[in-house]
CSV table of C-alpha atoms and ligand atoms in Angstrom, one decimal:
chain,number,residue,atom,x,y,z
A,1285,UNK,CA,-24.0,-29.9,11.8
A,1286,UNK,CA,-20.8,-29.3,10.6
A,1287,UNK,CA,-19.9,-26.4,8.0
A,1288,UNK,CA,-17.9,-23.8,7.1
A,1289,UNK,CA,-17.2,-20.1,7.1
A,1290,UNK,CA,-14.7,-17.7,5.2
A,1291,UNK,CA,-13.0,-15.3,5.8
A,1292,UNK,CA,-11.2,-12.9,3.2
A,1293,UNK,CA,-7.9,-12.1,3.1
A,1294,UNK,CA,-6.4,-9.1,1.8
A,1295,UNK,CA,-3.7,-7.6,0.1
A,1296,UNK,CA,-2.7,-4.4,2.4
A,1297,UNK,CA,-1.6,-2.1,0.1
A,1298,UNK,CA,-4.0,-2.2,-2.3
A,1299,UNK,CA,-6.9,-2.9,0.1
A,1300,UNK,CA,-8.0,-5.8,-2.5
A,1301,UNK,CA,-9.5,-9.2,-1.6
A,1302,UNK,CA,-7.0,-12.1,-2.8
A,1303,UNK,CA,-8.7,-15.2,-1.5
A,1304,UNK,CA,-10.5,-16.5,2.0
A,1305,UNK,CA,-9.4,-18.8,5.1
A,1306,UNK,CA,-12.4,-21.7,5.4
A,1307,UNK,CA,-13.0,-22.4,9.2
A,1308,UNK,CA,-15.4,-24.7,10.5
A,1309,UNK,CA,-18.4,-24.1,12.7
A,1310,UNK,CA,-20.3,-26.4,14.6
A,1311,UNK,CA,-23.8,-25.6,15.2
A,1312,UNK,CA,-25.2,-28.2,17.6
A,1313,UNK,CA,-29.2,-28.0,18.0
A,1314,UNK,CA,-29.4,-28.7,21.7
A,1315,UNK,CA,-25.7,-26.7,22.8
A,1316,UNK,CA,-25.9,-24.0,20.3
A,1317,UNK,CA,-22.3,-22.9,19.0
A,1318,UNK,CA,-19.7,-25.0,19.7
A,1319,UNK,CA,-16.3,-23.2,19.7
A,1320,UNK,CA,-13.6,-24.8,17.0
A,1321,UNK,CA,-11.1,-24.4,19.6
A,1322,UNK,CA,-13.2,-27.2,21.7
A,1323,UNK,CA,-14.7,-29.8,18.6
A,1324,UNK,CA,-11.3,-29.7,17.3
A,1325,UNK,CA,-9.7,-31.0,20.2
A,1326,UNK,CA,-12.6,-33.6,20.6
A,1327,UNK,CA,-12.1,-34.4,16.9
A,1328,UNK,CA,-8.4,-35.5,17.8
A,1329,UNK,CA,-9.3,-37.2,21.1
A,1330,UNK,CA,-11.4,-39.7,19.6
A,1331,UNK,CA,-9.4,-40.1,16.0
A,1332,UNK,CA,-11.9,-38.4,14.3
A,1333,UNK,CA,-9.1,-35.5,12.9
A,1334,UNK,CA,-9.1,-37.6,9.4
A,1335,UNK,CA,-13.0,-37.7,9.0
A,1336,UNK,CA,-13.0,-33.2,10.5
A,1337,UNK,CA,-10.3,-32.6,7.9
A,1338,UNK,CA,-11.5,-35.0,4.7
A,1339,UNK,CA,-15.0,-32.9,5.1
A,1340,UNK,CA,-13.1,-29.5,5.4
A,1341,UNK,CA,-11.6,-30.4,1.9
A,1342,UNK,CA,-14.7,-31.5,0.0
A,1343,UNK,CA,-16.9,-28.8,1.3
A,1344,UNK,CA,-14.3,-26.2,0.6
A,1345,UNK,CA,-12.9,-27.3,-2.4
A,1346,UNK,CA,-16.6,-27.8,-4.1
A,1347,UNK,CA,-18.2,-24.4,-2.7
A,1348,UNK,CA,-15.4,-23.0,-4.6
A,1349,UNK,CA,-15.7,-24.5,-7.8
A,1350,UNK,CA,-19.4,-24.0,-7.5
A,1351,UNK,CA,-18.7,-20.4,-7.2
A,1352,UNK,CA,-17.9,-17.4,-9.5
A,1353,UNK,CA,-14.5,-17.9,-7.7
A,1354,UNK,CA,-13.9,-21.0,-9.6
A,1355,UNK,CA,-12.9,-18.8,-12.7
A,1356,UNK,CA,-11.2,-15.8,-10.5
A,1357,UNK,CA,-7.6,-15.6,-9.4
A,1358,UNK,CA,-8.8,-16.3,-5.3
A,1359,UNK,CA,-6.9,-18.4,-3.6
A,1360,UNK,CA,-8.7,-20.7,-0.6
A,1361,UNK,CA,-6.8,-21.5,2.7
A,1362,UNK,CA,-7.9,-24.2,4.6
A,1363,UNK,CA,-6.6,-25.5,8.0
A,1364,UNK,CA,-4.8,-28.8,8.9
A,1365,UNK,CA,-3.4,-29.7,12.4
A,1366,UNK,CA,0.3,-30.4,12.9
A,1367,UNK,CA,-0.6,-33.2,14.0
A,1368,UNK,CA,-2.0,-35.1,11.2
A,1369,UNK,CA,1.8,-34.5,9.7
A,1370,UNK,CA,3.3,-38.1,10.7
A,1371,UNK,CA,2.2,-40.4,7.9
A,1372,UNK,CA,1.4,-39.7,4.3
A,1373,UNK,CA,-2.2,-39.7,4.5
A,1374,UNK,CA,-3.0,-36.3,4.1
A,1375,UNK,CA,-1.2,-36.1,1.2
A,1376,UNK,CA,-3.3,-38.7,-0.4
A,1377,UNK,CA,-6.1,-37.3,0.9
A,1378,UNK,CA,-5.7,-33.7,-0.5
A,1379,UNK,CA,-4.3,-34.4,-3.7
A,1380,UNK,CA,-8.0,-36.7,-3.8
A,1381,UNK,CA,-9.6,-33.5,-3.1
A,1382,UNK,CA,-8.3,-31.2,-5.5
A,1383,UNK,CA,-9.4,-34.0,-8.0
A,1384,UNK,CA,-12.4,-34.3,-7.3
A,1385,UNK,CA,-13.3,-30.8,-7.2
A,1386,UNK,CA,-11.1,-29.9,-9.9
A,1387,UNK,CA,-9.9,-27.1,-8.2
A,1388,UNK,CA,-6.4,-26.2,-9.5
A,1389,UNK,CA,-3.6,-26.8,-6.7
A,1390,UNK,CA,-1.9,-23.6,-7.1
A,1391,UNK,CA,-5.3,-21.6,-5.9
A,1392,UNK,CA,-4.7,-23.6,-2.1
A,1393,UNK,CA,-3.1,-23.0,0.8
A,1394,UNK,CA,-3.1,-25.1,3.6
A,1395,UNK,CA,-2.3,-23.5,6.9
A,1396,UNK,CA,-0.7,-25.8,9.4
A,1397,UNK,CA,-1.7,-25.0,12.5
A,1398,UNK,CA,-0.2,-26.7,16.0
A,1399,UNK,CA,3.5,-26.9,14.5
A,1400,UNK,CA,4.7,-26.7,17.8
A,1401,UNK,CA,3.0,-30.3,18.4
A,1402,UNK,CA,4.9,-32.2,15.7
A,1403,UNK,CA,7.0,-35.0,17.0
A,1404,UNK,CA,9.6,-35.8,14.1
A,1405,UNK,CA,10.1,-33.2,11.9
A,1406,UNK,CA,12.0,-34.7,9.8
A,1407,UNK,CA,9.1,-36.8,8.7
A,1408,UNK,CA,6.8,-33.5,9.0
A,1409,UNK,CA,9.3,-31.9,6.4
A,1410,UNK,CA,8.8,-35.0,4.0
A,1411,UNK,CA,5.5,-35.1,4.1
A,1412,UNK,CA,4.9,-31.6,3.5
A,1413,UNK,CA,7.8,-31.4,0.6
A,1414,UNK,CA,4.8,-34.3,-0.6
A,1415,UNK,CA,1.7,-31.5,-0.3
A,1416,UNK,CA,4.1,-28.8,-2.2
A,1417,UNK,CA,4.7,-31.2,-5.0
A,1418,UNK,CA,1.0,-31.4,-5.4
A,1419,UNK,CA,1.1,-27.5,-6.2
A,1420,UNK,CA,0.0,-25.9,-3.4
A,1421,UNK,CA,1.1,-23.5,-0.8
A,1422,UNK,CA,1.9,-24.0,2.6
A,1423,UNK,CA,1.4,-21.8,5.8
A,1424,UNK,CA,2.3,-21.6,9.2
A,1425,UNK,CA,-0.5,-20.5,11.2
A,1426,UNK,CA,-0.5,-18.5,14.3
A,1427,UNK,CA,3.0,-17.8,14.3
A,1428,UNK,CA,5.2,-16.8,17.2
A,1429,UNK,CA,2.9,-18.5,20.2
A,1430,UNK,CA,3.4,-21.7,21.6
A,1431,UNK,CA,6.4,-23.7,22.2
A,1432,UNK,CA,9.6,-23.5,19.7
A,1433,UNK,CA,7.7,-22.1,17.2
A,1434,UNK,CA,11.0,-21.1,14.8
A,1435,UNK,CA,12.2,-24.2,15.1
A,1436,UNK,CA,9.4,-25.9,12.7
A,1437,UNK,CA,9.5,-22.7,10.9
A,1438,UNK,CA,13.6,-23.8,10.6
A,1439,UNK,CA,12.4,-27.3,9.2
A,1440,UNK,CA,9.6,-27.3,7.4
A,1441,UNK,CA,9.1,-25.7,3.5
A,1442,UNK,CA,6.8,-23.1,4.3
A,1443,UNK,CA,5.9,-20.4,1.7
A,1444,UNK,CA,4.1,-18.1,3.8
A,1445,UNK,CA,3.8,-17.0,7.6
A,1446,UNK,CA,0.7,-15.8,9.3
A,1447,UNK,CA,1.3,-13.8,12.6
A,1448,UNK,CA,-0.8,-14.6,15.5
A,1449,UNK,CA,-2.9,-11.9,16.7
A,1450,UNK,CA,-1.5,-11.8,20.0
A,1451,UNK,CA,1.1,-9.5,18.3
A,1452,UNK,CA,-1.2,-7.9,15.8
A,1453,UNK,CA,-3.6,-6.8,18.4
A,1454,UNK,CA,-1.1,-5.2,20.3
A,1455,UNK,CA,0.6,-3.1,17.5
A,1456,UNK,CA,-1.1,0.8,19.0
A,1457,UNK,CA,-0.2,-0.1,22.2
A,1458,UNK,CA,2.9,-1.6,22.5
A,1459,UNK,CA,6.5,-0.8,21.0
A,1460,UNK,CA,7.8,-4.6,21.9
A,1461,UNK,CA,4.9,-6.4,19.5
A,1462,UNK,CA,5.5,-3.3,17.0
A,1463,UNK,CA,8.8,-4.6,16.5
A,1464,UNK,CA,8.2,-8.0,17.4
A,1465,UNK,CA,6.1,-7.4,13.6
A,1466,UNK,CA,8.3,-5.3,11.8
A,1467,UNK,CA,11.0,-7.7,12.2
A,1468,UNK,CA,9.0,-10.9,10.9
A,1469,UNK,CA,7.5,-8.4,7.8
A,1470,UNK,CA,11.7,-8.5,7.0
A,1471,UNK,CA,12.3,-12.2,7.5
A,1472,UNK,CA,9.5,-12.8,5.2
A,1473,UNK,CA,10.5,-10.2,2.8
A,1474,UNK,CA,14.5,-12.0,3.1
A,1475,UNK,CA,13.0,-15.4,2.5
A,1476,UNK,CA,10.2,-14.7,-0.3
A,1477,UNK,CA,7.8,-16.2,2.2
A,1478,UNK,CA,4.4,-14.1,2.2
A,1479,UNK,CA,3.6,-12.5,5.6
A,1480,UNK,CA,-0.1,-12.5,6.7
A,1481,UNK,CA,-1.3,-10.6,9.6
A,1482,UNK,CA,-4.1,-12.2,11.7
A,1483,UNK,CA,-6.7,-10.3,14.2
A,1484,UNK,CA,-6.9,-6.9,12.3
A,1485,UNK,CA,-9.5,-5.2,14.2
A,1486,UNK,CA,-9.4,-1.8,13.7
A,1487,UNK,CA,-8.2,0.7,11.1
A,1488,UNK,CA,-5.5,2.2,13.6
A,1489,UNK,CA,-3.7,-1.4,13.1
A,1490,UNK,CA,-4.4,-1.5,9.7
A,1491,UNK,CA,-2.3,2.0,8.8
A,1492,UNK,CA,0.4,0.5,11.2
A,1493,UNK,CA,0.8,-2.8,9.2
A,1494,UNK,CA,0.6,-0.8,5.9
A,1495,UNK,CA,3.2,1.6,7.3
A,1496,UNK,CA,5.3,-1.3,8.4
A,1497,UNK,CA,4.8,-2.9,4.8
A,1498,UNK,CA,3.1,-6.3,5.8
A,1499,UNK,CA,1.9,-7.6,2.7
A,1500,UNK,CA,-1.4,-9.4,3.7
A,1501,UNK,CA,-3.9,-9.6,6.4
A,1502,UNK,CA,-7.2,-10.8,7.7
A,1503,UNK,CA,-9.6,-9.6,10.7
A,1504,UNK,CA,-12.8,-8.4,12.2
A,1505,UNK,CA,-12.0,-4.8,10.3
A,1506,UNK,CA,-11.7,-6.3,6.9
A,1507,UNK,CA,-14.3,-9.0,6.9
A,1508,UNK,CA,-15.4,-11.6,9.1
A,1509,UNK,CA,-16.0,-15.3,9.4
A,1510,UNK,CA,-19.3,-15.4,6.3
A,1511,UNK,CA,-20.6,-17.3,4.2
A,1512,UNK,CA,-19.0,-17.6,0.4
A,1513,UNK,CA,-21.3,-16.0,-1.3
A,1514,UNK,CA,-21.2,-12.8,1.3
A,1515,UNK,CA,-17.3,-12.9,0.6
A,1516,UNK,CA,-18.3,-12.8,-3.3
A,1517,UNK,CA,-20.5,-9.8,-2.6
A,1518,UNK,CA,-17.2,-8.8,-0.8
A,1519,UNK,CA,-15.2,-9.0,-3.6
A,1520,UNK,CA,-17.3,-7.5,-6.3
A,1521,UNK,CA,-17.3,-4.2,-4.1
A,1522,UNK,CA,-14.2,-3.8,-3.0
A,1523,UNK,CA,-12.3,-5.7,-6.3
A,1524,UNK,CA,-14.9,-5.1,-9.0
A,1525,UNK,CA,-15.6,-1.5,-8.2
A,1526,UNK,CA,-12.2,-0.9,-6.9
A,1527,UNK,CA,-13.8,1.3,-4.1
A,1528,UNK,CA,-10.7,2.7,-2.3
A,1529,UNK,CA,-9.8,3.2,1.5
A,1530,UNK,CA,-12.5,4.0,3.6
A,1531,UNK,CA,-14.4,1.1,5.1
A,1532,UNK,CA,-14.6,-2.3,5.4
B,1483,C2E,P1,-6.9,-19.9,13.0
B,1483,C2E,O1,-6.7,-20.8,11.9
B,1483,C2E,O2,-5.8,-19.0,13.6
B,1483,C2E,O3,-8.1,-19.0,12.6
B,1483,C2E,C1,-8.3,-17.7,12.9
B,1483,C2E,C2,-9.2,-17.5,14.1
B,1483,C2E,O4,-9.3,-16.1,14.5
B,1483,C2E,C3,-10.7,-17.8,13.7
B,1483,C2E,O5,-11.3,-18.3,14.9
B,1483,C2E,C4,-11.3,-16.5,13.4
B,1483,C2E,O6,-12.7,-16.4,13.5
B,1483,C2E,C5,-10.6,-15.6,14.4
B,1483,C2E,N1,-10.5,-14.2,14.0
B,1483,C2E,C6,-10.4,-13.7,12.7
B,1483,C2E,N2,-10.2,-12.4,12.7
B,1483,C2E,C7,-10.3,-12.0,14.0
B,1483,C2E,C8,-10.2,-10.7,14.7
B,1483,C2E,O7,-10.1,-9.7,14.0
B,1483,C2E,N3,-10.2,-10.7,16.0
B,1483,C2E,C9,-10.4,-11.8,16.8
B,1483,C2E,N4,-10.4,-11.7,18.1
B,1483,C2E,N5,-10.5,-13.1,16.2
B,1483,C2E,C10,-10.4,-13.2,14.8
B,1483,C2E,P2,-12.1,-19.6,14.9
B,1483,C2E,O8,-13.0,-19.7,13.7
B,1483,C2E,O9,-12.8,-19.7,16.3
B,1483,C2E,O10,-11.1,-20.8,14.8
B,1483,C2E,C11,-10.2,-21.1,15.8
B,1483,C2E,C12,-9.1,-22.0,15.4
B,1483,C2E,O11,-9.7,-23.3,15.2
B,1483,C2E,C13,-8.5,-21.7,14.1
B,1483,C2E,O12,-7.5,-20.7,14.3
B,1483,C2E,C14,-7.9,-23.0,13.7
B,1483,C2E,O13,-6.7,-23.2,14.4
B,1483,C2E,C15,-8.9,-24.0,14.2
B,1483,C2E,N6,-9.7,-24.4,13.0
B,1483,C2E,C16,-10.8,-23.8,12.5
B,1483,C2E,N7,-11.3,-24.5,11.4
B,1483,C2E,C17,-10.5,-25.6,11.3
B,1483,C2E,C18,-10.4,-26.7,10.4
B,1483,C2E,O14,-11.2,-26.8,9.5
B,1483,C2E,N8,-9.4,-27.6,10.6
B,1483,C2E,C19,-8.5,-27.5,11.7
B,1483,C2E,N9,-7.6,-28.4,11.8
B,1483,C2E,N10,-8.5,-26.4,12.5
B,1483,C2E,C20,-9.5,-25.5,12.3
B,1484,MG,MG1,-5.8,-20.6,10.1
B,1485,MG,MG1,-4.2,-18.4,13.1
């Protein structure tokens, strides 16, 4: 009952499609949809986060390399709590993964989401430093909400930084968020760390982040949650045919 969806991810100054987050859906026949938000957290509570997380991997991993993707430049991010960061097991368990699907490392990028929830960070930093040796890239998701959010970002070795759509949705409206972004689009510029706007829903935020020179984003306006092979149709439009601004 478990699957996943993808959604692309683009570069914002060219308006191309670099690669797609995978996020899991849970259709349940009696209950319908079952937000992640909810089966995640029920995942965790009965120490079923491995089993959520080891089927994330193989299902994204393979739908890629069963896909024209497998032999494009498209880089798939997948999700992994904060939380699963105190022993070396998910190392292990990705670096399984990418062998088995034969997926090449530096075409992933796992976003870490929940840093805020990470008891030792010195361990966290080990074990990620572990994931990055494996060849692939490293994310921290929803960035700037929750608890001490820049002190894991301090810690830990992340290559890119994905801004929570609290700010990004607020960008028309308010002059606090609009700076709030312009100044992480700067730290990640400082640090090499690639910036990745979350929650783009409409083309009035899009010109903003463009104008503000975020490099990447991801939203309702661009694409949303689909299936791979709609994000291949995706692609072949707006990367294929190179079809310009104008519509998502
Ligand atoms: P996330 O990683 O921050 O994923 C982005 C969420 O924002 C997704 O919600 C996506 O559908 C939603 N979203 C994307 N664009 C827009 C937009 O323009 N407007 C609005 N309002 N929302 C947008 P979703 O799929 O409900 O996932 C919620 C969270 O559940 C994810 O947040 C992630 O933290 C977690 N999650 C999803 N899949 C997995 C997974 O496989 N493993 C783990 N550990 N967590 C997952
Ligand atoms: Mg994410
Ligand atoms: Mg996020």
């Amino acid at each position: 009952e478990i699957y996943l969806v993808y959604q692309p991810q683009f570069e914002l100054k060219t308006r191309r499609m670099f690669g797609a987050e995978a996020l899991a859906r849970w259709d349940d026949p009696q209950r319908g949809q079952i937000p992640p938000s909810y089966f995640i957290e029920q995942c965790e509570q009965v120490g079923r986060m491995h089993a959520l997380t080891k089927k994330v991997f193989a299902d994204g991993l393979a739908a890629v390399a069963h896909s024209p993707f497998a032999r494009l430049e498209f880089n798939l991010s997948m999700n992994v709590s904060a939380t699963m960061l105190g022993d070396f097991e998910i190392v292990r368990l990705l670096s399984e993964s990418l062998a088995t699907a034969g997926i090449s490392p530096d075409k992933v990028t796992i976003e870490m989401t929940e840093t805020a929830r990470i008891e030792d960070l010195q361990l966290a930093a080990i074990v990620m430093s572990e994931m990055k040796q494996l060849g692939v890239r490293l994310s921290a998701d929803d960035f700037g909400v929750g608890a001490a959010s820049f002190e894991p970002f301090l810690q830990l070795p992340f290559d890119e930084l994905k801004i929570d759509r609290l700010f990004v949705s607020r960008l028309e409206s308010d002059r606090k968020a609009r700076k709030i972004v312009e100044h992480l689009v700067t730290l990640g510029r400082d640090l090499d760390i690639l910036v990745l706007a979350e929650g783009v829903e409409d083309e009035g935020t899009f010109e903003i982040l463009r104008s503000l020179g975020c490099p990447a984003a991801q939203g309702y306006q661009l694409g949303r949650p689909m299936p791979l092979e709609d994000v291949y149709s995706l692609w072949t439009d707006v990367n294929v045919e190179k079809r310009s601004a104008g519509g998502a």
